[in-house]
C-alpha cells in the first residue's frame, strides 16, 4: 500500500530533520553489523496518522544490546542495557532517548519467574503486541529504508479506524490491554472492533481482570487520566462495565462530564498561570471520578490500586476535609451570597495540595464561589507575615510552640487588612498578646 518512496516522503515532511538523520544513522549501523533494524509500534502508527510522536522504538533482528553499544561508540552516546530482556536505551548527548529491543520470544520456565529470552524474527516479536495498529514496522537498513511491514492487518485497521487484537487470547494473556484498547479508541477516535469488544466482554465476565495486580491497574488508569481529554475514555470504561474493577461500588458520577470539563478548565487555568509549578493532572481527575465514594470505599480503592503512600493522605484525609469545606462553603453561599473574609478562605484551604484545590474548583458550579478558591491559589496561599520569631523574641515573648500560632494570627489579621505594615503587625501582637509579654 505504501511504497518506500511514499514512506520516505512522510518521514521528510512530518519529522524534524534530526530524527530523519537519526533513523538513517541507525539503519547504517545495522548495515555495518549485518543485522536488520526496524522502527516499530506507536511511532509508525502516529507517523501514518500524522500525529506528533518522537518515541523511537527500534527492533533489531538479533542482539539489540550489541547494536546499541556499537551505535553509542560511534556517536558518543551512553547505553543503559537490560541483559535479562535483551533491551537497551541509547541516550544521546542531548538526553534524547531511543529504545532498542532484540527480536525475541519470551519463555516463562516456571510460573512467576522472569522470562528467558531467545532470538526470533521481527514477525514473532510483533505478534506479542497489543493491537494490530501497533504492529507496523519500517525497515531502516540502507537498501530497504522505508519499506513497511504489515504482518497483521495494521494498515487496514488504520484505514478502518479500528482497534483490534491479534488473537483471541490477547486479553487473557494481559488484561491491561482492555484499558489500553479503550484509551487508544478514545484518543484516536477509532472504534474497538466487534470481535475485540466481544473478547473484552468475555474477559470481564470470566473475571480475568480481577487477576490484574494493583500497580499495573493503577498505571493504566493513570495513563487514561493523563490523556488530554480523559472523560470519553471514562465513559467508555463505564459502558463496558470496567469501573467496577477499580471499586465494586464505583459508578459514573452524575454530571460526570461537566465535572471533568470543569476540572480541565481549572487545570488549564493553573498551567497557564503557574508554568513552573507542577500538578498531577491524573490525581485531579481521579478525585473527580471517585467523588461519590465514601471514605471506606475510597480506602478500598486505594488498596486495590496499590496507591503509593505519598498519595494516600491526599486521597484520604485531605479529600475528607475538602468535602467538609465544600459543605461549609455551600452553606455560607446560601446564607450570605458574598465573599467570606480572606482569613476564612485561608483557614478553609490552608494545607491543601494544589490537586485538591483544583478538584474543589471543579466541584463548584457557581462561578462566584469558585473564585473563593482561585483567590486563595493566586493571592493568599503564599502570604507570610512581615514579622517572624526573631521579632517576637525582641518583643519579649518567651519562645515556644505558641510562636507558630501567634504568627498565624498575625497573618490572618494581615489578610483581612487589619495589620498591613510591619509596625501594625507589631502593634497587633502587643495588643493581643499583652499578657505573654515579659
Ligand atoms: P503512548 O503514546 O501512549 O506512549 P504507545 O503506542 O507509544 O502510546 P506505549 O505504552 O508507549 O504505547 O507502548 C509502546 C509499544 O509497546 C506499543 O506500541 C505497544 O505495541 C507495545 N505495548 C505496550 N503495552 C503493551 C501490552 N500490555 N501488551 C502488548 N503490547 C504492549
Coordinates of C-alpha atoms and ligand atoms in Angstrom, one line a residue:
X1 CA 0.0 0.0 0.0
X2 CA 2.7 2.4 1.0
X3 CA 5.7 2.4 -1.3
X4 CA 9.1 3.1 0.4
X5 CA 9.2 6.3 -1.6
X6 CA 6.0 7.5 0.0
X7 CA 7.1 6.5 3.4
X8 CA 10.4 8.4 2.9
X9 CA 8.4 11.4 1.9
X10 CA 6.3 11.2 5.1
X11 CA 9.4 10.9 7.2
X12 CA 10.8 14.0 5.4
X13 CA 7.6 16.0 5.7
X14 CA 6.4 15.0 9.2
X15 CA 9.6 14.7 11.3
X16 CA 12.3 17.1 12.4
X17 CA 15.5 16.8 10.4
X18 CA 17.5 15.4 13.3
X19 CA 15.1 12.5 13.7
X20 CA 15.4 11.7 10.0
X21 CA 19.1 11.7 10.3
X22 CA 19.0 9.6 13.4
X23 CA 16.9 7.0 11.6
X24 CA 19.3 6.9 8.7
X25 CA 22.3 6.5 11.1
X26 CA 20.5 3.7 12.9
X27 CA 20.0 2.0 9.5
X28 CA 23.7 2.4 8.6
X29 CA 24.7 1.0 11.9
X30 CA 22.5 -2.1 11.2
X31 CA 24.2 -2.5 7.8
X32 CA 27.6 -2.4 9.4
X33 CA 26.7 -5.1 11.9
X34 CA 24.8 -7.1 9.3
X35 CA 21.5 -7.1 11.2
X36 CA 18.1 -5.9 10.2
X37 CA 16.7 -2.9 12.1
X38 CA 13.2 -1.6 12.2
X39 CA 11.4 1.3 13.8
X40 CA 8.1 -0.1 15.0
X41 CA 4.9 0.5 17.0
X42 CA 3.4 3.7 18.1
X43 CA 5.9 5.8 16.2
X44 CA 4.9 4.2 12.9
X45 CA 1.2 4.4 13.7
X46 CA 1.4 8.1 14.5
X47 CA 3.6 8.8 11.5
X48 CA 0.9 7.4 9.2
X49 CA -1.9 9.2 11.1
X50 CA 0.1 12.5 11.1
X51 CA 0.2 12.7 14.8
X52 CA 3.2 14.0 16.7
X53 CA 5.3 11.2 18.2
X54 CA 9.0 11.1 18.6
X55 CA 9.2 8.0 20.8
X56 CA 11.6 5.8 18.8
X57 CA 11.1 2.1 19.3
X58 CA 13.8 0.2 17.5
X59 CA 13.8 -3.5 17.0
X60 CA 16.9 -5.3 15.9
X61 CA 16.7 -8.8 14.4
X62 CA 19.4 -10.2 16.5
X63 CA 21.3 -8.7 19.5
X64 CA 19.8 -5.3 20.4
X65 CA 22.3 -4.6 23.2
X66 CA 25.3 -5.2 21.0
X67 CA 23.7 -2.9 18.4
X68 CA 23.1 -0.2 20.9
X69 CA 26.6 -0.4 22.2
X70 CA 28.0 -0.2 18.6
X71 CA 25.8 2.8 17.8
X72 CA 26.8 4.5 21.1
X73 CA 30.6 4.1 20.4
X74 CA 30.2 5.8 17.1
X75 CA 28.0 8.7 18.2
X76 CA 29.2 9.5 21.7
X77 CA 26.1 8.2 23.4
X78 CA 25.5 6.3 26.6
X79 CA 23.7 3.0 26.8
X80 CA 21.6 1.5 29.6
X81 CA 21.3 -2.2 29.0
X82 CA 18.9 -4.7 30.5
X83 CA 20.5 -8.0 29.8
X84 CA 17.6 -10.1 31.1
X85 CA 15.3 -8.7 28.5
X86 CA 17.7 -8.1 25.7
X87 CA 16.7 -4.4 25.6
X88 CA 18.7 -1.2 25.8
X89 CA 18.2 2.6 25.9
X90 CA 20.5 4.7 23.8
X91 CA 20.9 8.1 25.5
X92 CA 22.1 10.8 23.1
X93 CA 24.4 13.6 24.2
X94 CA 21.3 15.9 24.5
X95 CA 19.5 13.3 26.6
X96 CA 17.2 12.2 23.7
X97 CA 16.4 8.5 24.3
X98 CA 15.9 5.7 21.8
X99 CA 14.6 2.3 23.0
X100 CA 16.2 -0.7 21.4
X101 CA 14.8 -4.3 21.6
X102 CA 16.1 -7.6 20.3
X103 CA 13.6 -9.7 18.4
X104 CA 12.7 -12.3 20.9
X105 CA 10.3 -14.8 22.3
X106 CA 9.9 -15.0 26.0
X107 CA 9.6 -18.3 27.7
X108 CA 8.4 -18.5 31.2
X109 CA 10.2 -21.5 32.6
X110 CA 8.1 -21.6 35.7
X111 CA 5.1 -19.5 36.8
X112 CA 6.0 -16.1 38.2
X113 CA 9.7 -16.4 37.1
X114 CA 11.3 -13.8 34.8
X115 CA 11.1 -14.8 31.2
X116 CA 14.0 -16.5 29.4
X117 CA 14.8 -14.7 26.2
X118 CA 15.6 -16.3 22.8
X119 CA 16.2 -14.7 19.4
X120 CA 13.4 -14.8 16.8
X121 CA 12.2 -12.9 13.8
X122 CA 10.6 -9.5 13.7
X123 CA 7.3 -11.0 12.9
X124 CA 7.2 -13.1 16.0
X125 CA 8.3 -10.1 18.1
X126 CA 5.4 -8.0 16.7
X127 CA 3.0 -10.8 17.4
X128 CA 3.4 -10.2 21.1
X129 CA 2.0 -6.7 20.8
X130 CA -1.4 -5.4 21.8
X131 CA -3.3 -4.2 18.8
X132 CA -2.8 -4.5 15.0
X133 CA -2.3 -0.8 14.6
X134 CA 0.8 -1.1 16.9
X135 CA 2.4 -3.9 14.9
X136 CA 3.6 -1.9 11.9
X137 CA 7.3 -1.8 11.2
X138 CA 9.5 0.3 8.9
X139 CA 12.9 -1.1 7.7
X140 CA 15.8 1.2 8.3
X141 CA 18.6 -0.7 6.5
X142 CA 20.1 1.1 3.5
X143 CA 18.7 -0.9 0.7
X144 CA 15.3 -1.4 2.3
X145 CA 15.0 2.0 4.0
X146 CA 11.3 3.0 4.1
X147 CA 9.8 -0.5 3.4
X148 CA 6.7 -1.0 5.5
X149 CA 6.0 -4.4 7.1
X150 CA 2.4 -5.2 7.9
X151 CA 2.0 -8.7 9.1
X152 CA -1.3 -8.5 11.0
X153 CA -3.5 -6.1 9.1
X154 CA -2.4 -2.9 10.8
X155 CA -2.7 -0.8 7.7
X156 CA -6.3 -2.0 7.1
X157 CA -7.2 -1.2 10.7
X158 CA -5.7 2.3 10.5
X159 CA -7.8 2.9 7.4
X160 CA -10.9 1.4 9.1
X161 CA -10.1 3.3 12.3
X162 CA -10.4 0.0 14.2
X163 CA -8.7 -1.2 17.4
X164 CA -8.3 -5.0 17.0
X165 CA -6.3 -7.5 19.0
X166 CA -4.1 -10.1 17.1
X167 CA -5.6 -13.2 18.6
X168 CA -8.4 -14.4 20.9
X169 CA -6.3 -14.9 24.0
X170 CA -4.8 -11.4 23.9
X171 CA -6.8 -10.1 26.9
X172 CA -6.3 -13.3 28.9
X173 CA -2.6 -13.0 28.3
X174 CA -2.6 -9.5 29.5
X175 CA -5.8 -7.9 30.9
X176 CA -4.2 -4.4 31.0
X177 CA -4.9 -4.4 27.2
X178 CA -8.6 -3.9 28.0
X179 CA -7.8 -0.5 29.4
X180 CA -5.3 0.2 26.6
X181 CA -7.9 -0.6 24.0
X182 CA -10.3 2.0 25.5
X183 CA -7.5 4.6 25.8
X184 CA -6.4 4.2 22.1
X185 CA -10.0 4.1 20.9
X186 CA -10.9 7.4 22.5
X187 CA -7.6 9.1 21.9
X188 CA -7.5 8.3 18.2
X189 CA -11.3 8.5 17.8
X190 CA -11.3 4.9 16.5
X191 CA -13.7 2.1 17.5
X192 CA -13.0 -1.2 19.1
X193 CA -13.7 -3.9 16.6
X194 CA -16.7 -6.1 17.1
X195 CA -14.8 -9.3 17.8
X196 CA -12.4 -7.4 20.0
X197 CA -15.2 -5.9 22.1
X198 CA -16.7 -9.3 22.4
X199 CA -13.4 -10.6 23.8
X200 CA -13.3 -7.7 26.2
X201 CA -16.7 -8.5 27.5
X202 CA -15.8 -12.2 27.8
X203 CA -12.6 -11.4 29.7
X204 CA -14.7 -9.2 32.1
X205 CA -17.3 -11.9 32.5
X206 CA -14.8 -14.6 33.2
X207 CA -13.1 -12.5 35.9
X208 CA -9.7 -12.2 34.2
X209 CA -9.4 -8.6 35.2
X210 CA -9.5 -9.4 38.9
X211 CA -6.2 -11.1 38.4
X212 CA -4.6 -7.9 37.5
X213 CA -2.1 -6.6 40.0
X214 CA -2.8 -3.2 41.7
X215 CA 0.3 -1.4 40.3
X216 CA -0.4 -2.3 36.7
X217 CA -4.1 -1.4 37.0
X218 CA -3.1 2.0 38.5
X219 CA -0.6 2.6 35.8
X220 CA -3.2 2.0 33.1
X221 CA -5.7 4.2 34.9
X222 CA -3.1 6.9 35.3
X223 CA -2.4 6.8 31.5
X224 CA -6.0 7.3 30.8
X225 CA -6.3 10.2 33.3
X226 CA -3.2 11.8 31.8
X227 CA -4.8 12.0 28.3
X228 CA -5.7 15.4 27.0
X229 CA -9.4 14.7 27.5
X230 CA -9.9 11.7 29.7
X231 CA -13.7 11.9 30.0
X232 CA -14.7 9.9 26.9
X233 CA -12.5 7.0 27.9
X234 CA -14.0 7.0 31.4
X235 CA -17.5 6.9 30.0
X236 CA -16.5 4.0 27.7
X237 CA -15.0 2.2 30.7
X238 CA -18.3 2.6 32.4
X239 CA -20.2 1.4 29.4
X240 CA -18.0 -1.7 29.2
X241 CA -18.7 -2.3 32.9
X242 CA -15.0 -1.9 33.8
X243 CA -15.2 0.7 36.5
X244 CA -16.1 -2.0 39.0
X245 CA -12.6 -3.3 38.8
X246 CA -11.4 -0.1 40.5
X247 CA -14.0 -0.5 43.2
X248 CA -17.2 -2.6 43.2
X249 CA -19.4 0.4 44.1
X250 CA -17.8 2.8 41.6
X251 CA -20.3 4.2 39.1
X252 CA -20.0 7.1 36.7
X253 CA -21.0 10.1 38.9
X254 CA -24.0 12.1 37.7
X255 CA -23.0 15.0 35.6
X256 CA -19.5 13.5 35.4
X257 CA -18.9 15.1 32.0
X258 CA -19.5 18.6 33.4
X259 CA -17.3 17.8 36.4
X260 CA -14.4 16.6 34.2
X261 CA -15.0 19.6 32.0
X262 CA -14.6 22.0 34.9
X263 CA -11.6 20.0 36.1
X264 CA -10.0 20.5 32.6
X265 CA -10.7 24.2 32.8
X266 CA -9.2 24.6 36.3
X267 CA -6.1 22.6 35.3
X268 CA -5.6 24.6 32.2
X269 CA -6.1 27.8 34.1
X270 CA -3.5 26.7 36.6
X271 CA -1.0 25.5 34.0
X272 CA -1.2 28.9 32.2
X273 CA -0.6 30.8 35.4
X274 CA 2.0 28.7 37.1
X275 CA 4.2 27.2 34.4
X276 CA 6.9 26.5 37.0
X277 CA 4.7 24.6 39.5
X278 CA 3.8 21.1 38.6
X279 CA 0.5 19.5 39.3
X280 CA -0.5 15.8 38.8
X281 CA -3.4 16.1 36.4
X282 CA -4.4 12.4 36.9
X283 CA -4.9 13.0 40.6
X284 CA -7.4 15.8 40.0
X285 CA -9.3 13.7 37.6
X286 CA -9.2 10.7 39.9
X287 CA -10.7 12.8 42.7
X288 CA -13.5 13.7 40.2
X289 CA -14.1 10.1 39.2
X290 CA -14.4 8.9 42.8
X291 CA -16.2 11.9 44.1
X292 CA -19.3 9.9 45.2
X293 CA -17.3 7.2 47.1
X294 CA -17.4 7.3 50.8
X295 CA -14.3 7.2 52.9
X296 CA -14.3 3.4 53.4
X297 CA -14.8 2.7 49.7
X298 CA -12.0 5.2 49.0
X299 CA -9.8 3.2 51.3
X300 CA -10.7 0.1 49.4
X301 CA -9.9 1.7 46.1
X302 CA -6.5 2.8 47.3
X303 CA -5.8 -0.7 48.4
X304 CA -7.0 -2.3 45.2
X305 CA -4.8 0.1 43.1
X306 CA -1.8 -0.1 45.5
X307 CA -1.8 3.6 45.6
X308 CA 1.7 4.7 46.8
X309 CA 2.0 6.2 50.3
X310 CA 2.7 9.7 49.1
X311 CA -0.7 10.0 47.5
X312 CA -2.7 8.2 50.3
X313 CA -3.1 11.1 52.6
X314 CA -4.3 13.3 49.7
X315 CA -6.9 10.8 48.7
X316 CA -8.0 10.0 52.3
X317 CA -7.7 12.7 55.0
X318 CA -7.3 15.7 52.6
X319 CA -10.2 14.6 50.5
X320 CA -12.3 14.1 53.6
X321 CA -11.6 17.6 54.9
X322 CA -12.2 19.0 51.4
X323 CA -15.7 17.6 51.3
X324 CA -16.3 19.2 54.7
X325 CA -15.1 22.5 53.4
X326 CA -17.3 22.2 50.4
X327 CA -20.3 21.8 52.6
X328 CA -19.4 24.8 54.6
X329 CA -18.9 26.9 51.5
X330 CA -22.3 25.9 50.2
X331 CA -23.9 26.9 53.5
X332 CA -22.1 30.2 53.5
X333 CA -23.2 31.0 50.0
X334 CA -26.8 30.2 50.7
X335 CA -26.7 32.4 53.8
X336 CA -24.7 35.4 52.7
X337 CA -24.0 35.3 49.0
X338 CA -20.9 37.3 49.4
X339 CA -17.2 36.6 49.7
X340 CA -16.1 35.4 53.1
X341 CA -13.2 37.2 54.8
X342 CA -9.7 36.4 53.4
X343 CA -8.8 34.8 56.7
X344 CA -11.8 32.5 56.4
X345 CA -10.6 31.3 53.0
X346 CA -7.2 30.9 54.4
X347 CA -8.4 28.7 57.2
X348 CA -10.5 26.6 54.9
X349 CA -7.9 25.9 52.3
X350 CA -4.7 26.0 54.3
X351 CA -2.5 22.9 53.8
X352 CA -4.4 21.6 50.8
X353 CA -2.4 20.3 47.9
X354 CA -2.8 22.1 44.6
X355 CA -4.6 18.9 43.3
X356 CA -7.2 19.1 46.0
X357 CA -7.7 22.9 45.4
X358 CA -8.3 22.3 41.7
X359 CA -10.6 19.4 42.5
X360 CA -12.6 21.8 44.7
X361 CA -12.8 24.3 41.8
X362 CA -14.1 21.5 39.6
X363 CA -16.8 20.6 42.2
X364 CA -18.1 24.2 42.5
X365 CA -20.7 25.1 39.9
X366 CA -21.2 28.7 40.9
X367 CA -18.6 31.0 39.5
X368 CA -18.6 33.4 42.4
X369 CA -17.9 30.6 44.8
X370 CA -15.2 29.1 42.6
X371 CA -13.4 32.5 42.8
X372 CA -13.0 32.0 46.5
X373 CA -10.7 29.1 45.8
X374 CA -8.9 30.8 42.9
X375 CA -8.3 33.8 45.1
X376 CA -6.6 31.6 47.6
X377 CA -4.5 29.9 44.9
X378 CA -3.3 33.2 43.3
X379 CA -3.1 35.5 46.3
X380 CA -3.4 34.0 49.7
X381 CA -1.6 30.7 49.9
X382 CA 1.9 32.2 49.6
X383 CA 1.4 35.1 52.0
X384 CA 3.7 35.4 55.0
X385 CA 3.6 37.8 57.9
X386 CA 6.2 40.6 57.9
X387 CA 7.4 39.8 61.4
X388 CA 9.0 36.5 62.4
X389 CA 10.1 34.6 65.5
X390 CA 13.0 36.9 66.0
X391 CA 10.7 39.9 66.2
X392 CA 8.5 38.1 68.8
X393 CA 11.6 37.4 70.9
X394 CA 12.7 41.0 70.7
X395 CA 9.2 42.0 71.9
X396 CA 9.8 39.9 75.0
X397 CA 7.5 36.9 74.2
X398 CA 9.1 33.8 75.6
X399 CA 10.0 31.3 72.7
X400 CA 7.9 28.2 72.5
X401 CA 5.3 26.4 70.5
X402 CA 2.9 29.4 70.8
X403 CA 5.1 31.3 68.3
X404 CA 3.6 29.4 65.4
X405 CA 0.0 30.2 66.4
X406 CA 0.8 33.9 67.1
X407 CA 2.4 34.3 63.7
X408 CA -0.5 32.6 62.1
X409 CA -2.9 35.0 63.9
X410 CA -0.8 37.9 62.6
X411 CA -1.0 36.6 59.1
X412 CA -4.8 36.2 59.3
X413 CA -5.1 39.7 60.6
X414 CA -2.9 40.9 57.7
X415 CA -5.0 39.1 55.1
X416 CA -8.1 40.9 56.4
X417 CA -6.3 44.2 56.2
X418 CA -6.2 44.7 60.0
X419 CA -2.4 44.9 60.0
X420 CA -0.9 45.9 56.7
X421 CA 2.6 47.1 57.7
X422 CA 5.3 45.7 59.9
X423 CA 4.5 48.3 62.5
X424 CA 0.9 47.4 62.5
X425 CA 1.7 43.7 62.9
X426 CA 3.9 44.5 66.0
X427 CA 1.1 46.7 67.4
X428 CA -1.4 43.8 66.7
X429 CA 0.8 41.4 68.7
X430 CA 1.3 43.8 71.5
X431 CA -2.4 44.4 71.8
X432 CA -3.5 40.8 71.6
X433 CA -0.8 39.0 73.5
X434 CA 0.0 41.7 76.1
X435 CA -0.3 39.0 78.9
X436 CA 2.5 37.0 77.3
X437 CA 5.0 39.8 77.1
X438 CA 7.5 39.7 80.0
Ligands
LIG1 P1 1.7 6.3 24.0 O1 1.6 7.5 23.1 O2 0.5 6.3 25.0 O3 3.0 6.2 24.6 P2 2.4 4.0 22.5 O4 1.8 3.3 21.4 O5 3.8 4.5 22.3 O6 1.4 5.1 23.0 P3 3.4 2.6 24.9 O7 2.5 2.3 26.1 O8 4.5 3.6 25.0 O9 2.4 3.0 23.7 O10 3.9 1.2 24.4 C1 4.8 1.1 23.3 C2 4.5 -0.1 22.4 O11 4.6 -1.3 23.2 C3 3.1 0.0 21.9 O12 3.1 0.4 20.6 C4 2.6 -1.4 22.0 O13 2.6 -2.1 20.8 C5 3.5 -2.1 23.0 N1 2.8 -2.4 24.2 C6 2.7 -1.7 25.3 N2 2.0 -2.3 26.3 C7 1.6 -3.5 25.8 C8 0.9 -4.6 26.3 N3 0.3 -4.5 27.5 N4 0.7 -5.6 25.5 C9 1.3 -5.7 24.3 N5 2.0 -4.7 23.8 C10 2.2 -3.6 24.5

